[in-house]
PDB file of C-alpha atoms in Angstrom:
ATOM      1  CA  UNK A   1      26.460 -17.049  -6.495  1.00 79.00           C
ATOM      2  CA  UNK A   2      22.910 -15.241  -6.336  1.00 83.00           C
ATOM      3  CA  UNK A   3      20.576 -16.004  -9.274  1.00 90.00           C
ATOM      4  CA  UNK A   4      21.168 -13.274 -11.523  1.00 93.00           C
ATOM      5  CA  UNK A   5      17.744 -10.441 -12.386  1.00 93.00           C
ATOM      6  CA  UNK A   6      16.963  -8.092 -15.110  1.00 93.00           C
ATOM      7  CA  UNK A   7      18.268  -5.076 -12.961  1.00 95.00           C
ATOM      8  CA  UNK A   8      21.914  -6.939 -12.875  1.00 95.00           C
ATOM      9  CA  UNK A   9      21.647  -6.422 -17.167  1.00 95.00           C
ATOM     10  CA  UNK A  10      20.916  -2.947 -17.281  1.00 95.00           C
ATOM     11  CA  UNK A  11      23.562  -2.238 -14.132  1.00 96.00           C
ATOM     12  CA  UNK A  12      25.932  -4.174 -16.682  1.00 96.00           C
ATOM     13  CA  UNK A  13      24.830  -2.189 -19.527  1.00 97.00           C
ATOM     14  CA  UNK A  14      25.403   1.015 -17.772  1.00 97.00           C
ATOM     15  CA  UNK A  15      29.275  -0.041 -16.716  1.00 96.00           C
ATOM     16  CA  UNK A  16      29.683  -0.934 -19.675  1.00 97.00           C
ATOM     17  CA  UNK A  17      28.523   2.393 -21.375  1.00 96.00           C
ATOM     18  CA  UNK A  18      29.605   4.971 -18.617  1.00 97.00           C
ATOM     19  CA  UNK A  19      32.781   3.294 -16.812  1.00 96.00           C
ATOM     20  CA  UNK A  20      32.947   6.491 -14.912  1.00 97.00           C
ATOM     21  CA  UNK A  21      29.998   5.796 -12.887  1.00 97.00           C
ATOM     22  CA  UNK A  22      30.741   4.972  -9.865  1.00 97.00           C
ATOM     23  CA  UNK A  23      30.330   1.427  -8.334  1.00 95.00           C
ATOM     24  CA  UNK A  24      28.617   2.528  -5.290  1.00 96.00           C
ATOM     25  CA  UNK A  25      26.435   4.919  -7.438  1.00 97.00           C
ATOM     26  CA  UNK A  26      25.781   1.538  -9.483  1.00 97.00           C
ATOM     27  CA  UNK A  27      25.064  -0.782  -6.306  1.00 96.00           C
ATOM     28  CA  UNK A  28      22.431   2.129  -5.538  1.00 96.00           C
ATOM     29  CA  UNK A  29      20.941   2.330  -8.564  1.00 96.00           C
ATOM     30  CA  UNK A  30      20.199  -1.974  -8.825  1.00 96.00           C
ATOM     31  CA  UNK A  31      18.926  -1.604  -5.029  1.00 96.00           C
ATOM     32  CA  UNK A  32      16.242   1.354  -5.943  1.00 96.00           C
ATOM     33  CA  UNK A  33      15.794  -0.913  -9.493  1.00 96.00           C
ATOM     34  CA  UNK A  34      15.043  -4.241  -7.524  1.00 96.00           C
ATOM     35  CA  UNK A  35      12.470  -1.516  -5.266  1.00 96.00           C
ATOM     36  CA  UNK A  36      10.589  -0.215  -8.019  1.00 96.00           C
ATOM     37  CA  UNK A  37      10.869  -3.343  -9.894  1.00 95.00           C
ATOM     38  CA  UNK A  38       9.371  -5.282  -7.060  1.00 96.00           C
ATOM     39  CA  UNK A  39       6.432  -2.824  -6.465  1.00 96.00           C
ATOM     40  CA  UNK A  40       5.729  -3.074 -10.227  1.00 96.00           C
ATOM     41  CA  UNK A  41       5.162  -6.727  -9.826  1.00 96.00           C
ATOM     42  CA  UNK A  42       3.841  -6.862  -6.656  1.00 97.00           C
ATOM     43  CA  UNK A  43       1.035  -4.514  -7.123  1.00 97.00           C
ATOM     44  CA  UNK A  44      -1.089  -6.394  -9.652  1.00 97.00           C
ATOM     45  CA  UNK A  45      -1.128  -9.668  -7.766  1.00 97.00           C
ATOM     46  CA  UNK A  46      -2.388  -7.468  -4.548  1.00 97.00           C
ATOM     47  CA  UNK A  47      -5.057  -5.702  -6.942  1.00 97.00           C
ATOM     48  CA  UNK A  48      -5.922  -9.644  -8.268  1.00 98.00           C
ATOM     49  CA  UNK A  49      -7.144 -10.730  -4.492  1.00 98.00           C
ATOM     50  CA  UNK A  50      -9.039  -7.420  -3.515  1.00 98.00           C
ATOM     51  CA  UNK A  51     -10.673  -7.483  -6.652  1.00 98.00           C
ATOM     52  CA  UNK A  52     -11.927 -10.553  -6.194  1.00 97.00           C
ATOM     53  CA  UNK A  53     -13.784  -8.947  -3.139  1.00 98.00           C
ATOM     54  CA  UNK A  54     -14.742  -6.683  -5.558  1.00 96.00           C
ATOM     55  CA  UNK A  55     -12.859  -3.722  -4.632  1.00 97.00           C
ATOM     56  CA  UNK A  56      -9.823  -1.375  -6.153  1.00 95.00           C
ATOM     57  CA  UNK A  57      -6.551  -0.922  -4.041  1.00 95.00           C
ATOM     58  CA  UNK A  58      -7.794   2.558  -2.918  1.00 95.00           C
ATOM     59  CA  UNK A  59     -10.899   1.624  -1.881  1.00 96.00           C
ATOM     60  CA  UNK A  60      -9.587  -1.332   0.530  1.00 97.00           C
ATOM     61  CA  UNK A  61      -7.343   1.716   1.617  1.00 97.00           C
ATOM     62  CA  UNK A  62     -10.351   3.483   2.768  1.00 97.00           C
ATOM     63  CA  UNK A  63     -12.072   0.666   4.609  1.00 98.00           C
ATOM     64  CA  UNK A  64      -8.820  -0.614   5.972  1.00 97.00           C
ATOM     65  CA  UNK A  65      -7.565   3.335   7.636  1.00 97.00           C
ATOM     66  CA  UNK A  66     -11.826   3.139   9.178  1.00 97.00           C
ATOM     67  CA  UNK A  67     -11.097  -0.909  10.376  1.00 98.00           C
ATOM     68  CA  UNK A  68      -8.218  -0.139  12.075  1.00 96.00           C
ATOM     69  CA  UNK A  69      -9.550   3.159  14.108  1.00 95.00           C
ATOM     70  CA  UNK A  70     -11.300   0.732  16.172  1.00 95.00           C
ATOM     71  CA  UNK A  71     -14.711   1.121  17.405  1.00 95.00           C
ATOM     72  CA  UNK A  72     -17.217   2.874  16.519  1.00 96.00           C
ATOM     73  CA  UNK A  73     -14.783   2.550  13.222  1.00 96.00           C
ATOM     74  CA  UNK A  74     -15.840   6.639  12.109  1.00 95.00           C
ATOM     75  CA  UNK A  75     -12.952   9.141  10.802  1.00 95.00           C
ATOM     76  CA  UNK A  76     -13.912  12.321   9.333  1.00 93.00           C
ATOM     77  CA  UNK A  77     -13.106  12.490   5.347  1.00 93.00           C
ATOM     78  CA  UNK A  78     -10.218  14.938   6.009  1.00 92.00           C
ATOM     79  CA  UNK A  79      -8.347  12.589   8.348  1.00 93.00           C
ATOM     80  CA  UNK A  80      -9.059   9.966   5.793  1.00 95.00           C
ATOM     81  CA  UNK A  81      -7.199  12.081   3.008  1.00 94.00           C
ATOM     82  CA  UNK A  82      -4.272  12.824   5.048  1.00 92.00           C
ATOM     83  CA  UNK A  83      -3.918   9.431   6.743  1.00 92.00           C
ATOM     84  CA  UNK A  84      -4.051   8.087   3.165  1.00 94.00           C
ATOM     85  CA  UNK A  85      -2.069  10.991   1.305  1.00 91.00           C
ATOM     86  CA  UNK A  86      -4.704  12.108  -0.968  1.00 92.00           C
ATOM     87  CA  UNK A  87      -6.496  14.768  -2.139  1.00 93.00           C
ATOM     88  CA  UNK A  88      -9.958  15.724  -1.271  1.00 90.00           C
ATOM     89  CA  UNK A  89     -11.359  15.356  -4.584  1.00 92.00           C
ATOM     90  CA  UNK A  90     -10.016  11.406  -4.321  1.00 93.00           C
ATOM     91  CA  UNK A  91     -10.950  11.034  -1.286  1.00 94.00           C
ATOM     92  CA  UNK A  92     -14.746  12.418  -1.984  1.00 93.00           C
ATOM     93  CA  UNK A  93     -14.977  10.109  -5.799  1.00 94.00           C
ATOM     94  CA  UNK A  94     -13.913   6.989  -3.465  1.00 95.00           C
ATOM     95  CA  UNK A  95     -16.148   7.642  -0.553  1.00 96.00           C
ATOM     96  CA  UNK A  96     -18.953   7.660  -3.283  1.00 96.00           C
ATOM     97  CA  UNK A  97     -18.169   4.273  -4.092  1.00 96.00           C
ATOM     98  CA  UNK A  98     -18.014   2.927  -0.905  1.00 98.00           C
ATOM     99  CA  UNK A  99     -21.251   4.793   0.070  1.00 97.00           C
ATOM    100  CA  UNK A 100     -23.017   3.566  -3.113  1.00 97.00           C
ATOM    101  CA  UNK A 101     -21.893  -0.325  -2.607  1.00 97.00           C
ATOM    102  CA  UNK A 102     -23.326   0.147   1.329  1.00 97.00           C
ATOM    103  CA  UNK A 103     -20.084   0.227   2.410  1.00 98.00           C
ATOM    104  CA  UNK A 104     -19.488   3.127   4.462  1.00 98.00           C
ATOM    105  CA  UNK A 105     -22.224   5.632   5.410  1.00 97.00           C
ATOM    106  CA  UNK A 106     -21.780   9.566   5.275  1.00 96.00           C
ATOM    107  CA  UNK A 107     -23.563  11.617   7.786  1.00 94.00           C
ATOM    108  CA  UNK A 108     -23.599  15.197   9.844  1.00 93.00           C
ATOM    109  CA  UNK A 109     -21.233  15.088  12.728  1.00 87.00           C
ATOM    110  CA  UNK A 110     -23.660  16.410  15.476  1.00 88.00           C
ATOM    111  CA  UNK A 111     -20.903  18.128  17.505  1.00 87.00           C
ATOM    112  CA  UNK A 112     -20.216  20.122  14.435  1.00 85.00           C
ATOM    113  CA  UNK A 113     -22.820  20.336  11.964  1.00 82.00           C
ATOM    114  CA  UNK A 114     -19.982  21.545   9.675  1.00 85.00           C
ATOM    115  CA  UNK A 115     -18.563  18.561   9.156  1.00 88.00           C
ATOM    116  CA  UNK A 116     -19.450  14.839   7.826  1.00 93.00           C
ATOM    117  CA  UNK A 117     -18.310  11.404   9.689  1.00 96.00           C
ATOM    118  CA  UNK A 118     -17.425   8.442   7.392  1.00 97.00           C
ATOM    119  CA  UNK A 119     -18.263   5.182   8.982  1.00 97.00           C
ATOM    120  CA  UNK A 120     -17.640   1.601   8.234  1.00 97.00           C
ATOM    121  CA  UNK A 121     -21.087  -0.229   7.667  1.00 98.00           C
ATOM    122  CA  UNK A 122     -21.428  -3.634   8.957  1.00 97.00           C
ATOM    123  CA  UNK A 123     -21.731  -4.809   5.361  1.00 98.00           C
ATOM    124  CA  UNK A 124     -18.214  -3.050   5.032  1.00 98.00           C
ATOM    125  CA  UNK A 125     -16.371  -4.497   8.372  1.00 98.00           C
ATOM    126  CA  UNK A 126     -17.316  -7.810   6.876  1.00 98.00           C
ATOM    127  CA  UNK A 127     -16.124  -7.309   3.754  1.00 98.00           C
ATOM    128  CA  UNK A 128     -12.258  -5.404   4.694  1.00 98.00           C
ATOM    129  CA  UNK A 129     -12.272  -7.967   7.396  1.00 98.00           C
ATOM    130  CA  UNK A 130     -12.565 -11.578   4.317  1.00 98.00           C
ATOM    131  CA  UNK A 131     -10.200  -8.631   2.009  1.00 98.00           C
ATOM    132  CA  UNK A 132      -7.918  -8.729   5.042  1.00 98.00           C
ATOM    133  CA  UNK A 133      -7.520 -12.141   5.450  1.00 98.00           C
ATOM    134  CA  UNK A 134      -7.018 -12.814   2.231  1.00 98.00           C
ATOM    135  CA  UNK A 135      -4.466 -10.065   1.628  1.00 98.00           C
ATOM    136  CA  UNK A 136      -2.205 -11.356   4.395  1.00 98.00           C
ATOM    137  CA  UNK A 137      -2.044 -14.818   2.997  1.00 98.00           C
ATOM    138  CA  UNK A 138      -1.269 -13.222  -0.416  1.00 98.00           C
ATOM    139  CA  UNK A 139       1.558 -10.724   1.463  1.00 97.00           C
ATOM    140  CA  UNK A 140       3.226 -14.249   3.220  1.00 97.00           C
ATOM    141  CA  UNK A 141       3.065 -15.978  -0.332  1.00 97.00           C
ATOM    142  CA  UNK A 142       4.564 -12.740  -2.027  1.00 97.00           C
ATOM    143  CA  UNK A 143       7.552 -12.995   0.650  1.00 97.00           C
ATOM    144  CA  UNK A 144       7.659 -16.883   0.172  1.00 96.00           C
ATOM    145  CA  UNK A 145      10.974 -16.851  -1.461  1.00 95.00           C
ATOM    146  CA  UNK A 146      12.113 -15.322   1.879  1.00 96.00           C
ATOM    147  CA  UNK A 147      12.618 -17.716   5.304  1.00 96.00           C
ATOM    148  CA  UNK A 148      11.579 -15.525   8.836  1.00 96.00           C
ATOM    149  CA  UNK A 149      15.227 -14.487   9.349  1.00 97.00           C
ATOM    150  CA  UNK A 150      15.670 -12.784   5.635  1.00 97.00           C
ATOM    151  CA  UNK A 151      12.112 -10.937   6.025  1.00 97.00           C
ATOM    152  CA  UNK A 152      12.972  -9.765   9.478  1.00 97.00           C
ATOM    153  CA  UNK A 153      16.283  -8.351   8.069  1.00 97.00           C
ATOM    154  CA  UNK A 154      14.492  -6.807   4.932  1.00 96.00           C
ATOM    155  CA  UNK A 155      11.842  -5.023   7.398  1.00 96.00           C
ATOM    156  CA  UNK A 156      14.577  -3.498   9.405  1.00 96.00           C
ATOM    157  CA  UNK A 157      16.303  -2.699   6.701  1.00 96.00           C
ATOM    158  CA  UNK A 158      13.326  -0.645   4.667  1.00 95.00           C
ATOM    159  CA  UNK A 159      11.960   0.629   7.918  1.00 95.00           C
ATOM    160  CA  UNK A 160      15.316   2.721   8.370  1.00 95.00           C
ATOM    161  CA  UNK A 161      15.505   3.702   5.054  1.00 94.00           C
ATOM    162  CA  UNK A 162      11.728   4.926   4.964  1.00 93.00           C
ATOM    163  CA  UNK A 163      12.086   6.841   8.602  1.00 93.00           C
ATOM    164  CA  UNK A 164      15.559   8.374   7.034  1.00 93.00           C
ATOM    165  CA  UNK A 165      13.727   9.395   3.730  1.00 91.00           C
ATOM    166  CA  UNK A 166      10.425  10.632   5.487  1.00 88.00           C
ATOM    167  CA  UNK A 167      12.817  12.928   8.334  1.00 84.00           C
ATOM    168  CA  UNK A 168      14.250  14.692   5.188  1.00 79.00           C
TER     169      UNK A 168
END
């Protein structure tokens, strides 16, 4: 028998307080429990190794979405924001960051004078490409409890449940 979690007490607690709910509604409600439960623990030990490169979950974001659009490694800030799901105003407060640490460099697009280009310094390829690294080994250690077989299961799994959630 599994180990039992914190989510299996308050699944208890609620069958034991509402015996009407149903035990599929249950079953869903410890899986989407274990989720957010997961994420809550997950995310500070991700923060822990990009601040020790001394940058903020967002920011690695930013550096990561210019990284991987390959050479010359330039997105506009608007493709930035969407690609990342934020707002302008984010977008613009992190891009000063990045710009102020040397990270990224702002400039005129010359095709259309209208518009800026963001573009990973070389400073800033070095440092998303240690982050990287880093993050990665952090990712495998997260998953440790988990052999190849389980992990390839839970991808497949979450990947259908994301593409089902982000068709609706």
């Amino acid at each position: 028998m599994p180990r039992r979690d914190a989510v299996d007490d308050l699944v208890d607690q609620w069958r034991h307080e509402r015996p009407d709910l149903s035990p599929d509604g249950l079953a869903a409600m410890a899986t989407i429990g274990r989720l957010g439960r997961f994420a809550a623990l997950v995310a500070p030990r991700v923060e822990q190794v990009f601040a020790g490169h001394g940058l903020r979950t967002g920011e690695f974001d930013v550096l990561a979405a210019l990284r991987r659009a390959g050479e010359p490694h330039v997105l506009t800030p608007t493709r930035l924001s969407r690609s990342l799901m934020l707002s302008p105003a984010a977008m613009t407060h992190r891009l000063d960051r990045l710009d102020d640490a040397g990270w990224v460099e702002r400039r005129l697009d010359p095709e259309n004078r209208r518009s800026i280009l963001v573009s990973l310094t070389d400073a800033g390829r070095e440092l998303v490409d240690r982050a990287v690294a880093d993050h990665v080994v952090n990712e495998q250690r997260i998953l440790g409890p988990l052999d190849a077989d389980d992990r390839a299961v839970l991808d497949a799994l979450l990947r259908r449940l994301l593409t089902g959630l982000e068709d609706t």
